[in-house]
Amino acid sequence: MSACDSTPLADSSAESLASASPSHGASGGTFNTPVIRKRSRDGSESSEPRPRFKRRQLSLGSAELREKEDKLQKLRLVNHYRQNHSLPELARLTGCWREAAQQALAELQQRLEARGQPTDMAQLLRHLGIDPHLVRYDTEEQEFLPPNGT
């Protein structure tokens, strides 16, 4: 039975494995390979060689594993964007969305003022939890910056 085979052993095979003496190699010597014995729901047993790990592999904690999985996911995402999106196109689309957000914020501010709730844009952005830099709003000059960044 190979290590990758997940089919359970028949009852007679499991009994012979459980009662068998240590394995003998072709030269007649015994192998000192630790064995993992597993019991399935139907009561049959299977055994497979216990994998041997180095200390480094065993000491890999769950936090370190999570960190490595996160890094792998980020690398896959970067690879996906490099393959499927061009950076100039993403920059263009980001500019379009930023401009739409600026227009929506300006319209919201006008509607609030029409209702008699005067508010400045910095207050509105703070209230909505929007970073002013994200929508290119200059809090000192109290105006949106031009799209080209000048």
Tab-separated table of C-alpha atoms in Angstrom:
chain	number	residue	atom	x	y	z
A	1	MET	CA	0.000	0.000	0.000
A	2	SER	CA	1.510	3.349	-0.990
A	3	ALA	CA	1.712	6.319	1.391
A	4	CYS	CA	-0.666	8.278	-0.882
A	5	ASP	CA	-3.337	5.592	-1.013
A	6	SER	CA	-6.191	6.479	1.304
A	7	THR	CA	-8.283	3.339	0.880
A	8	PRO	CA	-8.764	1.434	4.142
A	9	LEU	CA	-7.213	-2.001	4.516
A	10	ALA	CA	-9.394	-5.063	4.645
A	11	ASP	CA	-10.000	-6.500	8.137
A	12	SER	CA	-7.716	-9.492	7.532
A	13	SER	CA	-4.892	-7.224	6.348
A	14	ALA	CA	-5.254	-4.960	9.355
A	15	GLU	CA	-5.083	-7.918	11.740
A	16	SER	CA	-1.976	-9.275	10.044
A	17	LEU	CA	-0.320	-5.847	10.263
A	18	ALA	CA	-1.219	-5.442	13.912
A	19	SER	CA	0.179	-8.829	14.851
A	20	ALA	CA	3.138	-8.849	12.469
A	21	SER	CA	6.715	-8.750	13.602
A	22	PRO	CA	8.992	-5.939	12.406
A	23	SER	CA	9.443	-5.721	8.636
A	24	HIS	CA	12.379	-7.471	7.090
A	25	GLY	CA	14.307	-5.982	4.215
A	26	ALA	CA	15.716	-7.888	1.281
A	27	SER	CA	18.902	-8.454	3.242
A	28	GLY	CA	16.998	-10.027	6.116
A	29	GLY	CA	17.605	-7.155	8.567
A	30	THR	CA	14.859	-5.295	10.376
A	31	PHE	CA	13.919	-1.716	9.684
A	32	ASN	CA	13.555	0.603	12.641
A	33	THR	CA	10.895	2.774	10.994
A	34	PRO	CA	8.312	4.075	13.463
A	35	VAL	CA	4.772	3.187	12.453
A	36	ILE	CA	1.531	5.138	12.859
A	37	ARG	CA	-1.450	2.916	13.489
A	38	LYS	CA	-4.864	4.286	12.565
A	39	ARG	CA	-8.173	2.740	13.474
A	40	SER	CA	-11.101	3.463	11.174
A	41	ARG	CA	-14.766	3.650	12.172
A	42	ASP	CA	-15.391	0.040	11.216
A	43	GLY	CA	-12.672	-1.093	13.619
A	44	SER	CA	-10.074	-1.979	11.012
A	45	GLU	CA	-6.537	-0.759	11.486
A	46	SER	CA	-4.073	0.619	9.003
A	47	SER	CA	-0.473	1.483	9.513
A	48	GLU	CA	1.919	3.642	7.615
A	49	PRO	CA	5.464	4.757	8.253
A	50	ARG	CA	5.722	7.749	10.543
A	51	PRO	CA	7.130	10.680	8.567
A	52	ARG	CA	10.486	11.920	9.781
A	53	PHE	CA	10.696	15.687	10.161
A	54	LYS	CA	13.617	17.875	10.977
A	55	ARG	CA	13.364	20.060	14.067
A	56	ARG	CA	12.864	23.148	11.867
A	57	GLN	CA	9.809	21.585	10.262
A	58	LEU	CA	8.311	20.599	13.613
A	59	SER	CA	8.920	23.979	15.188
A	60	LEU	CA	6.959	25.805	12.491
A	61	GLY	CA	4.235	27.367	14.628
A	62	SER	CA	0.752	28.292	13.559
A	63	ALA	CA	1.569	32.021	13.649
A	64	GLU	CA	4.556	31.523	11.371
A	65	LEU	CA	2.499	29.291	9.104
A	66	ARG	CA	-0.248	31.928	8.876
A	67	GLU	CA	2.392	34.561	8.102
A	68	LYS	CA	3.832	32.458	5.287
A	69	GLU	CA	0.348	31.725	3.893
A	70	ASP	CA	-0.469	35.465	3.926
A	71	LYS	CA	2.778	36.253	2.123
A	72	LEU	CA	2.053	33.558	-0.462
A	73	GLN	CA	-1.456	34.943	-1.012
A	74	LYS	CA	-0.073	38.470	-1.503
A	75	LEU	CA	2.507	37.208	-3.982
A	76	ARG	CA	-0.190	35.369	-5.909
A	77	LEU	CA	-2.306	38.539	-5.980
A	78	VAL	CA	0.625	40.614	-7.261
A	79	ASN	CA	1.301	37.990	-9.906
A	80	HIS	CA	-2.384	38.012	-10.899
A	81	TYR	CA	-2.418	41.804	-11.313
A	82	ARG	CA	0.821	41.771	-13.292
A	83	GLN	CA	-0.574	39.174	-15.664
A	84	ASN	CA	-4.101	40.544	-16.037
A	85	HIS	CA	-3.826	44.313	-15.570
A	86	SER	CA	-1.537	46.972	-16.882
A	87	LEU	CA	-0.370	49.578	-14.377
A	88	PRO	CA	-1.230	52.550	-16.624
A	89	GLU	CA	-4.779	51.225	-17.024
A	90	LEU	CA	-5.129	50.788	-13.252
A	91	ALA	CA	-3.841	54.338	-12.701
A	92	ARG	CA	-6.367	55.664	-15.223
A	93	LEU	CA	-9.242	53.804	-13.586
A	94	THR	CA	-8.145	54.935	-10.123
A	95	GLY	CA	-8.220	58.529	-11.357
A	96	CYS	CA	-11.732	58.032	-12.737
A	97	TRP	CA	-13.015	56.613	-9.454
A	98	ARG	CA	-11.288	59.352	-7.458
A	99	GLU	CA	-12.908	62.033	-9.635
A	100	ALA	CA	-16.327	60.389	-9.194
A	101	ALA	CA	-15.813	60.312	-5.423
A	102	GLN	CA	-14.870	64.002	-5.390
A	103	GLN	CA	-17.999	64.893	-7.360
A	104	ALA	CA	-20.207	62.799	-5.064
A	105	LEU	CA	-18.681	64.420	-1.955
A	106	ALA	CA	-19.164	67.922	-3.387
A	107	GLU	CA	-22.795	67.118	-4.223
A	108	LEU	CA	-23.407	65.697	-0.754
A	109	GLN	CA	-21.922	68.817	0.822
A	110	GLN	CA	-24.221	71.028	-1.316
A	111	ARG	CA	-27.308	69.000	-0.364
A	112	LEU	CA	-26.414	69.217	3.332
A	113	GLU	CA	-26.018	72.987	3.028
A	114	ALA	CA	-29.384	73.200	1.191
A	115	ARG	CA	-30.979	71.492	4.205
A	116	GLY	CA	-29.486	74.100	6.497
A	117	GLN	CA	-26.632	71.929	7.784
A	118	PRO	CA	-23.554	73.890	6.776
A	119	THR	CA	-20.442	71.751	6.979
A	120	ASP	CA	-16.990	71.983	5.520
A	121	MET	CA	-15.488	69.157	3.463
A	122	ALA	CA	-12.921	68.215	6.139
A	123	GLN	CA	-15.731	67.635	8.668
A	124	LEU	CA	-17.711	65.624	6.133
A	125	LEU	CA	-14.705	63.435	5.326
A	126	ARG	CA	-14.014	62.858	9.051
A	127	HIS	CA	-17.682	62.009	9.646
A	128	LEU	CA	-17.653	59.492	6.776
A	129	GLY	CA	-14.296	58.038	7.831
A	130	ILE	CA	-12.599	58.905	4.536
A	131	ASP	CA	-8.902	59.746	4.483
A	132	PRO	CA	-8.542	63.166	2.788
A	133	HIS	CA	-5.412	61.987	0.955
A	134	LEU	CA	-7.374	59.124	-0.588
A	135	VAL	CA	-9.674	61.552	-2.420
A	136	ARG	CA	-6.853	64.116	-2.832
A	137	TYR	CA	-8.410	66.771	-0.583
A	138	ASP	CA	-6.073	69.450	0.763
A	139	THR	CA	-7.278	70.272	4.285
A	140	GLU	CA	-5.192	73.460	4.490
A	141	GLU	CA	-6.383	74.942	1.187
A	142	GLN	CA	-9.826	73.324	1.647
A	143	GLU	CA	-10.061	72.174	-1.946
A	144	PHE	CA	-9.588	69.052	-4.013
A	145	LEU	CA	-6.229	68.759	-5.721
A	146	PRO	CA	-6.074	68.425	-9.512
A	147	PRO	CA	-6.037	64.854	-10.835
A	148	ASN	CA	-2.461	65.045	-12.141
A	149	GLY	CA	-1.089	65.714	-8.646
A	150	THR	CA	0.197	69.247	-9.222
